[in-house]
Amino acid sequence: MSTATDAALADFMPLTPPSGRGSLFVRRAVAGRGLLARDLFVWVPDHRAPPAGFPVLYMQDGQNLFDARLVPFGTAWEIDRSVSRLADAGMIEAAIVVGVASTPARFTEYAPALLLDRLSPAARGAVEAAWGGPAQSAAYARFVVEVVKPLVDAHFPTHVAASGTFVGGSSLGAVAALEILARYPDRVAGAACLSAHFTLLPVTEAEPLPESFAEDVTAAVADFADNCLPHAGRHAIWIDRSAQGIDRFYGPTHAAIISALSRRGFFDGVDLAARCYPGVGHDEAAWRARIDDALTFLLGRAERALRSG
């Protein structure tokens, strides 16, 4: 278990968590090679740390997690409330949540190069035109795993092994999370992918799309999942979608990922959870309403891993 001194924590500024639970910190302007600097939010639960340290969930779009005053849409996930509530009830092991804030380059930083490399030139061109340039997901994944994780491990009581390390996000942040797992399967134990935007486009529903774009993307998603995601055995993956808003387009790409994971030995309800939530859309309020489900699946697995090792 990593530990931290008061002097080391001086690098992080304390904030007041609106939930009144745990401790919230921010470190400003954390930089990665070739990427814009961003804020890093770290929430530490008020539960006793296990001997191996707390598991850690690294979430994308981290400014949206804790405090509604930081969220452009005015609604926070309140993930600290969820972790506290579930840990109080004994449903999960309490976990540290790290919010990696997004930047104005969000689209290119989260754009999945491993998937875009499998698109036709026309489809890839449409995505890059809509998102403002080529994908930076390799640099972003490296930043999370090789810059953010060591920084958090050096300052907080974390379970540093892969079995205690998880990633997550929503929309394109969910896609970025799964690409982190694909690139670093030996460093990450699981991913929570809410409203995973593997369709790539549309976002605004006004983008011009080449003929057969959706079919091209679905085939590329299947190829990505078949060739880049790990075989079952050491990972857990949660992937969900809503049924309204742009989520209504997600069915074919999600089915392609689920089929590929099944071929790689994953079983729904064991190390894979695939869910659809009718009656809700693509927004923070919808994700806040179901984050308990994803946390219970993912961090319940973390609790078992910590008890066994």
Tab-separated table of C-alpha atoms in Angstrom:
chain	number	residue	atom	x	y	z
A	1	MET	CA	0.000	0.000	0.000
A	2	SER	CA	1.295	3.462	-0.842
A	3	THR	CA	1.114	6.078	1.898
A	4	ALA	CA	1.360	9.850	1.970
A	5	THR	CA	2.762	12.454	4.314
A	6	ASP	CA	1.221	15.815	5.102
A	7	ALA	CA	4.128	17.439	3.276
A	8	ALA	CA	3.472	15.412	0.160
A	9	LEU	CA	-0.231	16.265	0.260
A	10	ALA	CA	0.729	19.935	0.199
A	11	ASP	CA	0.979	19.461	-3.575
A	12	PHE	CA	-2.797	18.988	-3.562
A	13	MET	CA	-5.227	21.716	-2.492
A	14	PRO	CA	-8.075	20.567	-0.237
A	15	LEU	CA	-11.629	21.253	-1.357
A	16	THR	CA	-14.896	20.818	0.504
A	17	PRO	CA	-16.841	17.849	-0.877
A	18	PRO	CA	-20.498	18.871	-1.217
A	19	SER	CA	-21.507	15.409	-0.016
A	20	GLY	CA	-19.853	16.001	3.346
A	21	ARG	CA	-18.174	12.598	3.023
A	22	GLY	CA	-14.487	11.860	2.681
A	23	SER	CA	-11.780	14.282	1.591
A	24	LEU	CA	-11.547	16.006	-1.777
A	25	PHE	CA	-8.340	17.410	-3.245
A	26	VAL	CA	-7.326	19.084	-6.490
A	27	ARG	CA	-3.984	19.464	-8.184
A	28	ARG	CA	-3.985	22.129	-10.845
A	29	ALA	CA	-2.439	22.052	-14.302
A	30	VAL	CA	-1.122	18.491	-14.412
A	31	ALA	CA	0.714	18.129	-17.711
A	32	GLY	CA	1.366	15.203	-20.015
A	33	ARG	CA	3.648	14.993	-23.006
A	34	GLY	CA	1.944	16.452	-26.053
A	35	LEU	CA	-1.309	17.156	-24.168
A	36	LEU	CA	-2.940	20.194	-22.634
A	37	ALA	CA	-2.542	20.559	-18.863
A	38	ARG	CA	-5.602	19.758	-16.776
A	39	ASP	CA	-6.860	19.617	-13.202
A	40	LEU	CA	-6.784	16.385	-11.255
A	41	PHE	CA	-9.431	15.760	-8.582
A	42	VAL	CA	-8.890	13.065	-5.941
A	43	TRP	CA	-11.568	11.972	-3.495
A	44	VAL	CA	-10.550	9.756	-0.575
A	45	PRO	CA	-13.280	7.921	1.376
A	46	ASP	CA	-13.677	8.339	5.115
A	47	HIS	CA	-13.599	4.562	5.637
A	48	ARG	CA	-10.598	2.754	7.069
A	49	ALA	CA	-8.127	1.845	4.344
A	50	PRO	CA	-7.689	-1.910	3.821
A	51	PRO	CA	-4.201	-3.329	4.474
A	52	ALA	CA	-3.431	-3.307	0.747
A	53	GLY	CA	-4.792	0.219	0.292
A	54	PHE	CA	-7.937	1.509	-1.384
A	55	PRO	CA	-8.744	0.418	-4.918
A	56	VAL	CA	-8.720	3.384	-7.272
A	57	LEU	CA	-11.171	4.324	-10.014
A	58	TYR	CA	-9.763	6.738	-12.612
A	59	MET	CA	-12.657	8.587	-14.241
A	60	GLN	CA	-12.575	10.709	-17.388
A	61	ASP	CA	-14.321	14.124	-17.522
A	62	GLY	CA	-13.348	14.380	-13.876
A	63	GLN	CA	-14.680	17.902	-13.382
A	64	ASN	CA	-18.208	16.461	-13.613
A	65	LEU	CA	-17.973	14.006	-10.727
A	66	PHE	CA	-18.236	15.810	-7.408
A	67	ASP	CA	-19.397	19.424	-7.425
A	68	ALA	CA	-22.215	20.710	-9.627
A	69	ARG	CA	-20.652	24.180	-9.561
A	70	LEU	CA	-17.806	22.842	-11.722
A	71	VAL	CA	-20.061	21.179	-14.285
A	72	PRO	CA	-21.034	23.110	-17.426
A	73	PHE	CA	-24.419	21.336	-17.444
A	74	GLY	CA	-25.076	22.043	-13.761
A	75	THR	CA	-25.471	18.405	-12.662
A	76	ALA	CA	-22.704	16.392	-11.017
A	77	TRP	CA	-22.485	12.611	-10.807
A	78	GLU	CA	-22.040	12.861	-7.008
A	79	ILE	CA	-19.944	9.715	-7.232
A	80	ASP	CA	-18.569	10.324	-3.736
A	81	ARG	CA	-22.091	9.913	-2.355
A	82	SER	CA	-22.494	6.686	-4.304
A	83	VAL	CA	-19.217	5.156	-3.133
A	84	SER	CA	-19.931	6.167	0.469
A	85	ARG	CA	-23.470	4.786	0.387
A	86	LEU	CA	-22.454	1.468	-1.150
A	87	ALA	CA	-19.439	1.048	1.140
A	88	ASP	CA	-21.568	1.853	4.203
A	89	ALA	CA	-23.941	-0.914	3.127
A	90	GLY	CA	-21.068	-3.388	2.635
A	91	MET	CA	-21.819	-3.767	-1.069
A	92	ILE	CA	-18.370	-2.604	-2.223
A	93	GLU	CA	-14.959	-1.923	-0.814
A	94	ALA	CA	-14.570	1.847	-0.391
A	95	ALA	CA	-12.448	3.272	-3.191
A	96	ILE	CA	-10.514	6.385	-4.047
A	97	VAL	CA	-11.985	8.156	-7.071
A	98	VAL	CA	-9.677	10.162	-9.311
A	99	GLY	CA	-11.316	12.634	-11.670
A	100	VAL	CA	-9.085	13.410	-14.652
A	101	ALA	CA	-10.544	16.631	-16.019
A	102	SER	CA	-11.089	17.001	-19.737
A	103	THR	CA	-9.715	19.895	-21.781
A	104	PRO	CA	-10.755	21.839	-24.902
A	105	ALA	CA	-9.028	19.033	-26.836
A	106	ARG	CA	-11.409	16.450	-25.360
A	107	PHE	CA	-12.563	15.032	-28.678
A	108	THR	CA	-9.095	14.340	-30.044
A	109	GLU	CA	-7.702	13.187	-26.675
A	110	TYR	CA	-10.499	10.669	-26.220
A	111	ALA	CA	-10.759	9.699	-29.911
A	112	PRO	CA	-9.888	5.979	-30.065
A	113	ALA	CA	-6.933	5.572	-32.423
A	114	LEU	CA	-7.118	1.778	-32.135
A	115	LEU	CA	-10.617	2.002	-33.586
A	116	LEU	CA	-10.025	4.832	-36.076
A	117	ASP	CA	-7.118	2.870	-37.566
A	118	ARG	CA	-9.683	0.264	-38.638
A	119	LEU	CA	-12.036	2.668	-40.440
A	120	SER	CA	-12.212	3.342	-44.146
A	121	PRO	CA	-10.471	6.570	-45.226
A	122	ALA	CA	-13.832	8.246	-45.803
A	123	ALA	CA	-15.194	7.345	-42.366
A	124	ARG	CA	-11.975	8.300	-40.601
A	125	GLY	CA	-11.885	11.602	-42.459
A	126	ALA	CA	-15.438	12.401	-41.358
A	127	VAL	CA	-14.568	11.733	-37.722
A	128	GLU	CA	-11.371	13.759	-37.782
A	129	ALA	CA	-13.110	16.635	-39.538
A	130	ALA	CA	-15.884	16.687	-36.944
A	131	TRP	CA	-13.520	16.354	-33.971
A	132	GLY	CA	-10.799	18.752	-35.046
A	133	GLY	CA	-7.871	16.519	-35.900
A	134	PRO	CA	-6.239	13.122	-35.497
A	135	ALA	CA	-6.659	10.956	-32.421
A	136	GLN	CA	-4.412	11.533	-29.395
A	137	SER	CA	-5.662	8.536	-27.433
A	138	ALA	CA	-2.252	6.852	-27.215
A	139	ALA	CA	-0.777	9.934	-25.545
A	140	TYR	CA	-3.829	10.289	-23.314
A	141	ALA	CA	-3.754	6.641	-22.172
A	142	ARG	CA	-0.041	6.972	-21.438
A	143	PHE	CA	-0.754	10.126	-19.425
A	144	VAL	CA	-3.360	8.390	-17.248
A	145	VAL	CA	-1.275	5.271	-16.615
A	146	GLU	CA	2.259	6.669	-16.527
A	147	VAL	CA	1.723	10.176	-15.116
A	148	VAL	CA	-1.566	10.340	-13.198
A	149	LYS	CA	-1.453	6.897	-11.562
A	150	PRO	CA	2.109	7.236	-10.192
A	151	LEU	CA	1.244	10.715	-8.919
A	152	VAL	CA	-1.819	9.430	-7.082
A	153	ASP	CA	0.034	6.379	-5.770
A	154	ALA	CA	2.754	8.653	-4.359
A	155	HIS	CA	0.312	10.828	-2.437
A	156	PHE	CA	-2.583	8.629	-1.301
A	157	PRO	CA	-3.166	5.207	0.361
A	158	THR	CA	-3.761	3.277	-2.847
A	159	HIS	CA	-3.742	-0.382	-3.787
A	160	VAL	CA	-1.040	0.036	-6.403
A	161	ALA	CA	-1.374	-3.320	-8.175
A	162	ALA	CA	-3.413	-3.817	-11.319
A	163	SER	CA	-6.040	-5.752	-9.349
A	164	GLY	CA	-6.947	-2.512	-7.557
A	165	THR	CA	-6.877	-0.189	-10.582
A	166	PHE	CA	-9.996	0.663	-12.594
A	167	VAL	CA	-10.961	3.183	-15.258
A	168	GLY	CA	-14.309	4.625	-16.243
A	169	GLY	CA	-16.205	7.328	-18.022
A	170	SER	CA	-19.293	8.209	-19.985
A	171	SER	CA	-19.943	8.873	-23.653
A	172	LEU	CA	-16.600	9.414	-25.398
A	173	GLY	CA	-14.948	9.224	-21.962
A	174	ALA	CA	-16.185	5.632	-21.774
A	175	VAL	CA	-14.506	4.913	-25.107
A	176	ALA	CA	-11.279	6.433	-23.775
A	177	ALA	CA	-11.524	4.246	-20.668
A	178	LEU	CA	-11.851	1.046	-22.687
A	179	GLU	CA	-8.927	2.054	-24.882
A	180	ILE	CA	-6.808	2.577	-21.744
A	181	LEU	CA	-7.649	-0.987	-20.713
A	182	ALA	CA	-6.856	-2.239	-24.225
A	183	ARG	CA	-3.464	-0.521	-24.236
A	184	TYR	CA	-2.551	-1.382	-20.637
A	185	PRO	CA	-4.234	-4.706	-19.777
A	186	ASP	CA	-1.469	-5.527	-17.288
A	187	ARG	CA	-2.006	-2.270	-15.392
A	188	VAL	CA	-5.814	-2.089	-15.235
A	189	ALA	CA	-8.331	-4.597	-13.852
A	190	GLY	CA	-11.582	-3.272	-15.286
A	191	ALA	CA	-13.559	-0.520	-16.946
A	192	ALA	CA	-16.948	1.106	-16.361
A	193	CYS	CA	-18.242	2.383	-19.706
A	194	LEU	CA	-21.526	4.299	-19.391
A	195	SER	CA	-23.276	5.362	-22.599
A	196	ALA	CA	-20.154	4.259	-24.460
A	197	HIS	CA	-20.052	6.341	-27.652
A	198	PHE	CA	-18.579	3.768	-30.011
A	199	THR	CA	-20.736	5.064	-32.846
A	200	LEU	CA	-18.269	8.004	-33.000
A	201	LEU	CA	-20.777	10.120	-34.953
A	202	PRO	CA	-23.255	11.687	-34.773
A	203	VAL	CA	-22.761	13.882	-31.740
A	204	THR	CA	-24.913	16.831	-32.723
A	205	GLU	CA	-26.903	14.766	-35.293
A	206	ALA	CA	-26.010	17.454	-37.846
A	207	GLU	CA	-22.646	16.092	-38.998
A	208	PRO	CA	-22.364	15.025	-42.663
A	209	LEU	CA	-21.677	11.298	-42.778
A	210	PRO	CA	-20.376	9.267	-45.724
A	211	GLU	CA	-22.449	6.448	-47.131
A	212	SER	CA	-22.448	3.287	-44.994
A	213	PHE	CA	-20.708	5.134	-42.144
A	214	ALA	CA	-22.591	3.279	-39.411
A	215	GLU	CA	-21.853	-0.132	-40.930
A	216	ASP	CA	-18.167	0.784	-41.365
A	217	VAL	CA	-17.886	1.865	-37.724
A	218	THR	CA	-19.647	-1.248	-36.432
A	219	ALA	CA	-17.239	-3.482	-38.362
A	220	ALA	CA	-14.271	-1.508	-37.037
A	221	VAL	CA	-15.580	-1.788	-33.463
A	222	ALA	CA	-15.850	-5.565	-33.828
A	223	ASP	CA	-12.298	-5.748	-35.206
A	224	PHE	CA	-11.001	-3.554	-32.359
A	225	ALA	CA	-12.714	-5.679	-29.712
A	226	ASP	CA	-11.557	-8.957	-31.276
A	227	ASN	CA	-7.932	-7.895	-31.599
A	228	CYS	CA	-7.253	-5.322	-28.887
A	229	LEU	CA	-9.255	-6.254	-25.799
A	230	PRO	CA	-7.833	-8.896	-23.428
A	231	HIS	CA	-9.030	-12.432	-23.025
A	232	ALA	CA	-11.169	-13.138	-19.982
A	233	GLY	CA	-9.582	-14.060	-16.702
A	234	ARG	CA	-8.238	-10.905	-15.047
A	235	HIS	CA	-10.627	-8.127	-16.070
A	236	ALA	CA	-14.193	-6.924	-15.601
A	237	ILE	CA	-16.035	-4.712	-18.088
A	238	TRP	CA	-19.288	-2.816	-17.605
A	239	ILE	CA	-20.843	-1.347	-20.769
A	240	ASP	CA	-24.249	0.291	-20.892
A	241	ARG	CA	-26.453	2.576	-22.912
A	242	SER	CA	-29.685	4.472	-22.563
A	243	ALA	CA	-32.499	4.302	-25.077
A	244	GLN	CA	-33.000	7.984	-25.844
A	245	GLY	CA	-30.884	10.804	-27.282
A	246	ILE	CA	-27.801	9.738	-29.206
A	247	ASP	CA	-27.728	6.530	-27.155
A	248	ARG	CA	-30.479	5.228	-29.407
A	249	PHE	CA	-27.815	4.701	-32.101
A	250	TYR	CA	-25.564	2.565	-29.870
A	251	GLY	CA	-27.171	-0.851	-30.213
A	252	PRO	CA	-25.105	-2.286	-33.114
A	253	THR	CA	-21.692	-1.161	-31.833
A	254	HIS	CA	-22.434	-2.353	-28.301
A	255	ALA	CA	-23.611	-5.695	-29.664
A	256	ALA	CA	-20.351	-5.986	-31.620
A	257	ILE	CA	-18.269	-5.407	-28.478
A	258	ILE	CA	-20.345	-7.791	-26.380
A	259	SER	CA	-20.109	-10.530	-29.013
A	260	ALA	CA	-16.340	-10.091	-29.242
A	261	LEU	CA	-15.943	-10.194	-25.464
A	262	SER	CA	-18.033	-13.362	-25.360
A	263	ARG	CA	-15.690	-14.916	-27.923
A	264	ARG	CA	-12.802	-13.910	-25.655
A	265	GLY	CA	-14.321	-15.808	-22.764
A	266	PHE	CA	-16.259	-13.126	-20.889
A	267	PHE	CA	-19.631	-14.059	-19.374
A	268	ASP	CA	-22.442	-11.619	-18.692
A	269	GLY	CA	-23.004	-11.346	-14.963
A	270	VAL	CA	-19.551	-12.706	-14.127
A	271	ASP	CA	-16.853	-10.485	-15.640
A	272	LEU	CA	-19.057	-8.663	-18.144
A	273	ALA	CA	-22.151	-6.553	-17.588
A	274	ALA	CA	-24.073	-5.253	-20.608
A	275	ARG	CA	-27.099	-3.144	-19.769
A	276	CYS	CA	-29.687	-0.923	-21.467
A	277	TYR	CA	-31.664	1.660	-19.483
A	278	PRO	CA	-34.948	2.666	-21.171
A	279	GLY	CA	-36.621	5.996	-20.623
A	280	VAL	CA	-33.490	8.076	-20.024
A	281	GLY	CA	-31.091	10.022	-22.198
A	282	HIS	CA	-27.440	10.954	-22.552
A	283	ASP	CA	-26.616	13.223	-19.615
A	284	GLU	CA	-25.079	13.453	-16.149
A	285	ALA	CA	-28.413	12.947	-14.404
A	286	ALA	CA	-28.913	9.606	-16.175
A	287	TRP	CA	-25.371	8.455	-15.359
A	288	ARG	CA	-25.703	9.553	-11.741
A	289	ALA	CA	-28.897	7.495	-11.454
A	290	ARG	CA	-27.150	4.268	-12.504
A	291	ILE	CA	-23.564	4.676	-11.329
A	292	ASP	CA	-24.417	2.566	-8.262
A	293	ASP	CA	-25.017	-0.404	-10.573
A	294	ALA	CA	-21.654	-0.013	-12.300
A	295	LEU	CA	-19.784	0.553	-9.035
A	296	THR	CA	-21.338	-2.507	-7.423
A	297	PHE	CA	-20.319	-4.673	-10.354
A	298	LEU	CA	-16.801	-3.301	-10.713
A	299	LEU	CA	-15.784	-2.576	-7.123
A	300	GLY	CA	-17.481	-5.648	-5.749
A	301	ARG	CA	-14.919	-7.482	-7.889
A	302	ALA	CA	-12.206	-5.243	-6.426
A	303	GLU	CA	-13.273	-6.180	-2.909
A	304	ARG	CA	-12.940	-9.888	-3.720
A	305	ALA	CA	-9.512	-9.306	-5.280
A	306	LEU	CA	-8.272	-7.404	-2.227
A	307	ARG	CA	-9.511	-10.081	0.146
A	308	SER	CA	-7.758	-12.790	-1.852
A	309	GLY	CA	-4.444	-11.022	-2.316
